[in-house]
mmCIF file of C-alpha atoms in Angstrom:
data_model
loop_
_atom_site.group_PDB
_atom_site.id
_atom_site.type_symbol
_atom_site.label_atom_id
_atom_site.label_comp_id
_atom_site.label_asym_id
_atom_site.label_seq_id
_atom_site.Cartn_x
_atom_site.Cartn_y
_atom_site.Cartn_z
ATOM 1 C CA MET A 70 38.952 19.531 -53.825
ATOM 2 C CA THR A 71 39.876 15.834 -53.868
ATOM 3 C CA ILE A 72 41.516 16.070 -50.461
ATOM 4 C CA ASP A 73 38.397 17.763 -48.990
ATOM 5 C CA TYR A 74 36.215 15.020 -50.399
ATOM 6 C CA ALA A 75 38.489 12.290 -49.001
ATOM 7 C CA ILE A 76 38.511 13.878 -45.520
ATOM 8 C CA GLY A 77 34.728 14.295 -45.554
ATOM 9 C CA ALA A 78 34.137 10.730 -46.721
ATOM 10 C CA GLY A 79 36.583 9.449 -44.080
ATOM 11 C CA VAL A 80 34.825 11.339 -41.261
ATOM 12 C CA PHE A 81 31.458 10.076 -42.493
ATOM 13 C CA LEU A 82 32.671 6.470 -42.575
ATOM 14 C CA LEU A 83 34.139 6.805 -39.063
ATOM 15 C CA ALA A 84 30.803 8.147 -37.779
ATOM 16 C CA VAL A 85 28.898 5.267 -39.386
ATOM 17 C CA ALA A 86 31.374 2.736 -37.971
ATOM 18 C CA PHE A 87 30.957 4.272 -34.483
ATOM 19 C CA VAL A 88 27.164 4.021 -34.652
ATOM 20 C CA VAL A 89 27.242 0.431 -35.907
ATOM 21 C CA ALA A 90 29.775 -0.610 -33.263
ATOM 22 C CA PHE A 91 28.464 1.097 -30.112
ATOM 23 C CA ILE A 92 24.712 1.754 -30.372
ATOM 24 C CA PRO A 93 23.613 -1.941 -30.235
ATOM 25 C CA GLY A 94 25.686 -2.434 -27.077
ATOM 26 C CA MET A 95 24.065 0.601 -25.444
ATOM 27 C CA ILE A 96 20.493 -0.658 -25.956
ATOM 28 C CA GLU A 97 21.234 -4.352 -25.312
ATOM 29 C CA PRO A 98 20.507 -4.266 -21.535
ATOM 30 C CA TYR A 99 16.933 -3.190 -22.269
ATOM 31 C CA GLU A 100 16.158 -5.894 -24.809
ATOM 32 C CA GLY A 101 16.048 -8.674 -22.204
ATOM 33 C CA ILE A 102 13.506 -6.970 -19.942
ATOM 34 C CA GLN A 103 11.133 -5.758 -22.652
ATOM 35 C CA ARG A 104 9.114 -8.992 -22.604
ATOM 36 C CA GLU A 105 8.762 -8.922 -18.801
ATOM 37 C CA THR A 106 7.725 -5.249 -18.839
ATOM 38 C CA VAL A 107 4.879 -5.859 -21.272
ATOM 39 C CA THR A 108 3.823 -9.086 -19.565
ATOM 40 C CA SER A 109 3.806 -7.643 -16.028
ATOM 41 C CA ASP A 110 1.646 -4.720 -17.179
ATOM 42 C CA ARG A 111 -0.714 -7.060 -19.032
ATOM 43 C CA VAL A 112 -1.093 -9.385 -16.041
ATOM 44 C CA ALA A 113 -1.634 -6.483 -13.605
ATOM 45 C CA THR A 114 -4.337 -5.034 -15.845
ATOM 46 C CA GLN A 115 -6.039 -8.405 -16.344
ATOM 47 C CA LEU A 116 -6.117 -9.101 -12.614
ATOM 48 C CA ALA A 117 -7.361 -5.613 -11.720
ATOM 49 C CA THR A 118 -9.989 -5.277 -14.423
ATOM 50 C CA GLY A 119 -11.556 -8.706 -14.685
ATOM 51 C CA LEU A 120 -9.893 -11.839 -13.324
ATOM 52 C CA LEU A 121 -10.349 -10.893 -9.661
ATOM 53 C CA GLY A 122 -13.614 -9.035 -10.039
ATOM 54 C CA ASP A 123 -16.379 -7.970 -12.390
ATOM 55 C CA PRO A 124 -15.220 -6.355 -15.680
ATOM 56 C CA THR A 125 -18.088 -3.859 -15.414
ATOM 57 C CA GLU A 126 -16.473 -2.550 -12.207
ATOM 58 C CA PRO A 127 -12.730 -2.499 -12.954
ATOM 59 C CA TYR A 128 -10.231 -2.090 -10.118
ATOM 60 C CA LEU A 129 -12.834 -3.300 -7.586
ATOM 61 C CA LEU A 130 -11.728 -6.767 -6.486
ATOM 62 C CA ASP A 131 -14.214 -9.393 -5.396
ATOM 63 C CA THR A 132 -13.217 -10.700 -1.962
ATOM 64 C CA ASP A 133 -14.182 -14.327 -2.650
ATOM 65 C CA CYS A 134 -12.375 -14.462 -6.009
ATOM 66 C CA THR A 135 -9.297 -12.767 -4.566
ATOM 67 C CA LEU A 136 -9.180 -15.249 -1.685
ATOM 68 C CA ALA A 137 -9.641 -18.159 -4.098
ATOM 69 C CA PHE A 138 -6.879 -16.848 -6.389
ATOM 70 C CA PHE A 139 -4.303 -16.483 -3.625
ATOM 71 C CA SER A 140 -5.237 -19.706 -1.798
ATOM 72 C CA GLY A 141 -5.157 -21.814 -4.968
ATOM 73 C CA ALA A 142 -8.825 -22.764 -4.721
ATOM 74 C CA THR A 143 -11.333 -22.686 -7.569
ATOM 75 C CA GLN A 144 -14.620 -20.842 -7.683
ATOM 76 C CA SER A 145 -17.202 -21.114 -10.420
ATOM 77 C CA LYS A 146 -18.044 -17.393 -10.394
ATOM 78 C CA CYS A 147 -14.421 -16.287 -10.834
ATOM 79 C CA ARG A 148 -12.920 -15.577 -14.248
ATOM 80 C CA PHE A 149 -9.623 -17.409 -13.811
ATOM 81 C CA SER A 150 -8.911 -21.101 -14.208
ATOM 82 C CA GLY A 151 -6.007 -23.458 -13.777
ATOM 83 C CA ASN A 152 -4.143 -24.978 -10.885
ATOM 84 C CA SER A 153 -0.866 -23.054 -10.946
ATOM 85 C CA LEU A 154 -0.209 -19.336 -10.807
ATOM 86 C CA THR A 155 1.165 -19.292 -14.346
ATOM 87 C CA GLU A 156 -1.969 -21.017 -15.700
ATOM 88 C CA ARG A 157 -4.249 -18.568 -13.872
ATOM 89 C CA ILE A 158 -2.532 -15.476 -15.246
ATOM 90 C CA GLY A 159 -1.710 -16.902 -18.671
ATOM 91 C CA VAL A 160 2.095 -16.834 -18.790
ATOM 92 C CA ASP A 161 4.696 -19.420 -19.719
ATOM 93 C CA ASP A 162 5.727 -21.881 -16.981
ATOM 94 C CA ALA A 163 9.351 -20.806 -17.452
ATOM 95 C CA GLN A 164 8.434 -17.238 -16.428
ATOM 96 C CA SER A 165 9.149 -16.303 -12.802
ATOM 97 C CA VAL A 166 6.332 -14.221 -11.328
ATOM 98 C CA ASP A 167 5.221 -12.880 -7.954
ATOM 99 C CA VAL A 168 1.716 -11.444 -7.381
ATOM 100 C CA ARG A 169 0.859 -9.740 -4.088
ATOM 101 C CA LEU A 170 -1.402 -7.154 -2.474
ATOM 102 C CA THR A 171 0.218 -4.486 -0.294
ATOM 103 C CA ALA A 172 -0.917 -1.463 1.704
ATOM 104 C CA ASP A 173 -0.101 0.653 4.742
ATOM 105 C CA LEU A 174 -3.052 -0.198 6.983
ATOM 106 C CA ASP A 175 -1.574 0.959 10.291
ATOM 107 C CA GLY A 176 -0.428 4.342 8.966
ATOM 108 C CA ASP A 177 3.231 3.978 9.966
ATOM 109 C CA GLY A 178 4.440 4.900 6.470
ATOM 110 C CA SER A 179 5.643 1.451 5.435
ATOM 111 C CA THR A 180 3.704 -0.822 3.150
ATOM 112 C CA ALA A 181 3.357 -4.502 3.931
ATOM 113 C CA THR A 182 1.937 -7.557 2.234
ATOM 114 C CA LEU A 183 -1.679 -8.068 3.237
ATOM 115 C CA CYS A 184 -3.439 -11.044 4.756
ATOM 116 C CA TRP A 185 -7.148 -11.888 5.055
ATOM 117 C CA ASP A 186 -8.184 -12.429 8.681
ATOM 118 C CA ARG A 187 -10.955 -15.035 8.464
ATOM 119 C CA ASP A 188 -12.067 -14.436 12.068
ATOM 120 C CA GLY A 189 -12.463 -10.685 11.703
ATOM 121 C CA GLU A 190 -13.400 -10.807 7.994
ATOM 122 C CA SER A 191 -10.953 -7.988 7.303
ATOM 123 C CA LEU A 192 -7.607 -7.080 5.802
ATOM 124 C CA VAL A 193 -4.576 -7.029 8.099
ATOM 125 C CA GLU A 194 -0.875 -6.639 7.475
ATOM 126 C CA GLU A 195 0.972 -9.948 7.192
ATOM 127 C CA GLY A 196 3.066 -9.362 10.340
ATOM 128 C CA ASP A 197 -0.035 -8.589 12.422
ATOM 129 C CA ALA A 198 -0.991 -11.022 15.200
ATOM 130 C CA ALA A 199 -4.436 -11.447 13.592
ATOM 131 C CA CYS A 200 -2.755 -13.038 10.543
ATOM 132 C CA ASP A 201 -2.204 -16.569 11.802
ATOM 133 C CA GLY A 202 -1.671 -19.876 10.012
ATOM 134 C CA SER A 203 -5.352 -20.342 9.133
ATOM 135 C CA ASP A 204 -5.567 -17.010 7.297
ATOM 136 C CA THR A 205 -4.799 -16.334 3.633
ATOM 137 C CA PRO A 206 -1.764 -14.180 2.807
ATOM 138 C CA PHE A 207 -2.172 -12.215 -0.409
ATOM 139 C CA VAL A 208 1.036 -13.409 -2.037
ATOM 140 C CA SER A 209 1.537 -16.009 -4.735
ATOM 141 C CA ALA A 210 4.874 -16.675 -6.414
ATOM 142 C CA THR A 211 6.456 -19.243 -8.718
ATOM 143 C CA SER A 212 9.890 -18.763 -7.110
ATOM 144 C CA ASP A 213 11.821 -16.389 -4.884
ATOM 145 C CA PRO A 214 12.992 -13.150 -6.509
ATOM 146 C CA PRO A 215 16.689 -12.900 -7.327
ATOM 147 C CA THR A 216 18.921 -11.664 -4.517
ATOM 148 C CA GLU A 217 21.729 -10.452 -6.754
ATOM 149 C CA THR A 218 21.474 -7.400 -8.936
ATOM 150 C CA GLY A 219 19.151 -8.247 -11.764
ATOM 151 C CA SER A 220 16.078 -7.206 -13.615
ATOM 152 C CA VAL A 221 12.842 -7.381 -11.679
ATOM 153 C CA VAL A 222 10.030 -5.653 -13.527
ATOM 154 C CA VAL A 223 6.988 -4.477 -11.555
ATOM 155 C CA GLY A 224 3.454 -3.760 -12.767
ATOM 156 C CA ARG A 225 1.353 -1.811 -10.217
ATOM 157 C CA ARG A 226 -2.361 -1.117 -10.032
ATOM 158 C CA ILE A 227 -4.263 0.630 -7.253
ATOM 159 C CA VAL A 228 -7.374 -1.427 -6.546
ATOM 160 C CA SER A 229 -10.092 -1.630 -3.929
ATOM 161 C CA LEU A 230 -10.599 -4.733 -1.808
ATOM 162 C CA ALA A 231 -13.037 -4.868 1.116
ATOM 163 C CA ASN A 232 -13.528 -1.073 0.896
ATOM 164 C CA THR A 233 -9.773 -0.487 1.269
ATOM 165 C CA ASP A 234 -7.385 0.931 -1.322
ATOM 166 C CA VAL A 235 -4.527 -1.516 -1.843
ATOM 167 C CA THR A 236 -1.708 -1.914 -4.366
ATOM 168 C CA LEU A 237 -1.659 -4.942 -6.650
ATOM 169 C CA LEU A 238 1.968 -5.788 -7.511
ATOM 170 C CA VAL A 239 2.990 -8.110 -10.315
ATOM 171 C CA ARG A 240 6.753 -8.711 -10.281
ATOM 172 C CA MET A 241 8.530 -10.673 -13.033
ATOM 173 C CA TRP A 242 12.123 -11.691 -13.583
#
């Protein structure tokens, strides 16, 4: 009976030691990106449901406010304030963030960053000839995304801008 108890207690202690030693290392890679995941979702929701439009019509972006947001201008009717991207979306200056609007406007199956063609008053893909230097590209970033393997967290929202369904991407790293 004593030997059975000793073997059982030994196996139990080995199992507890295994859990204590290996489980924290298995979940550690996810601890660093948890903050970015929550923040990117929060920012995407804020932009889609109020900062770039009217909160009574969520996911419908106001063209003037969206242009002002991405060009760095200020507008009194818009619900964002601040001079930098991080001030406008309410994140820490140390946080790296990229906000952009994308869509497949030409139907070729690939999505591209969008641009506002001031002459035609319409959305065009950034590589399009109509998107020249005087037009506003719908991309705003604090820094370039990492090129090496790393954690880039993306918050996505499907929104409507100028009667076109587009994807609002908020990337953080």
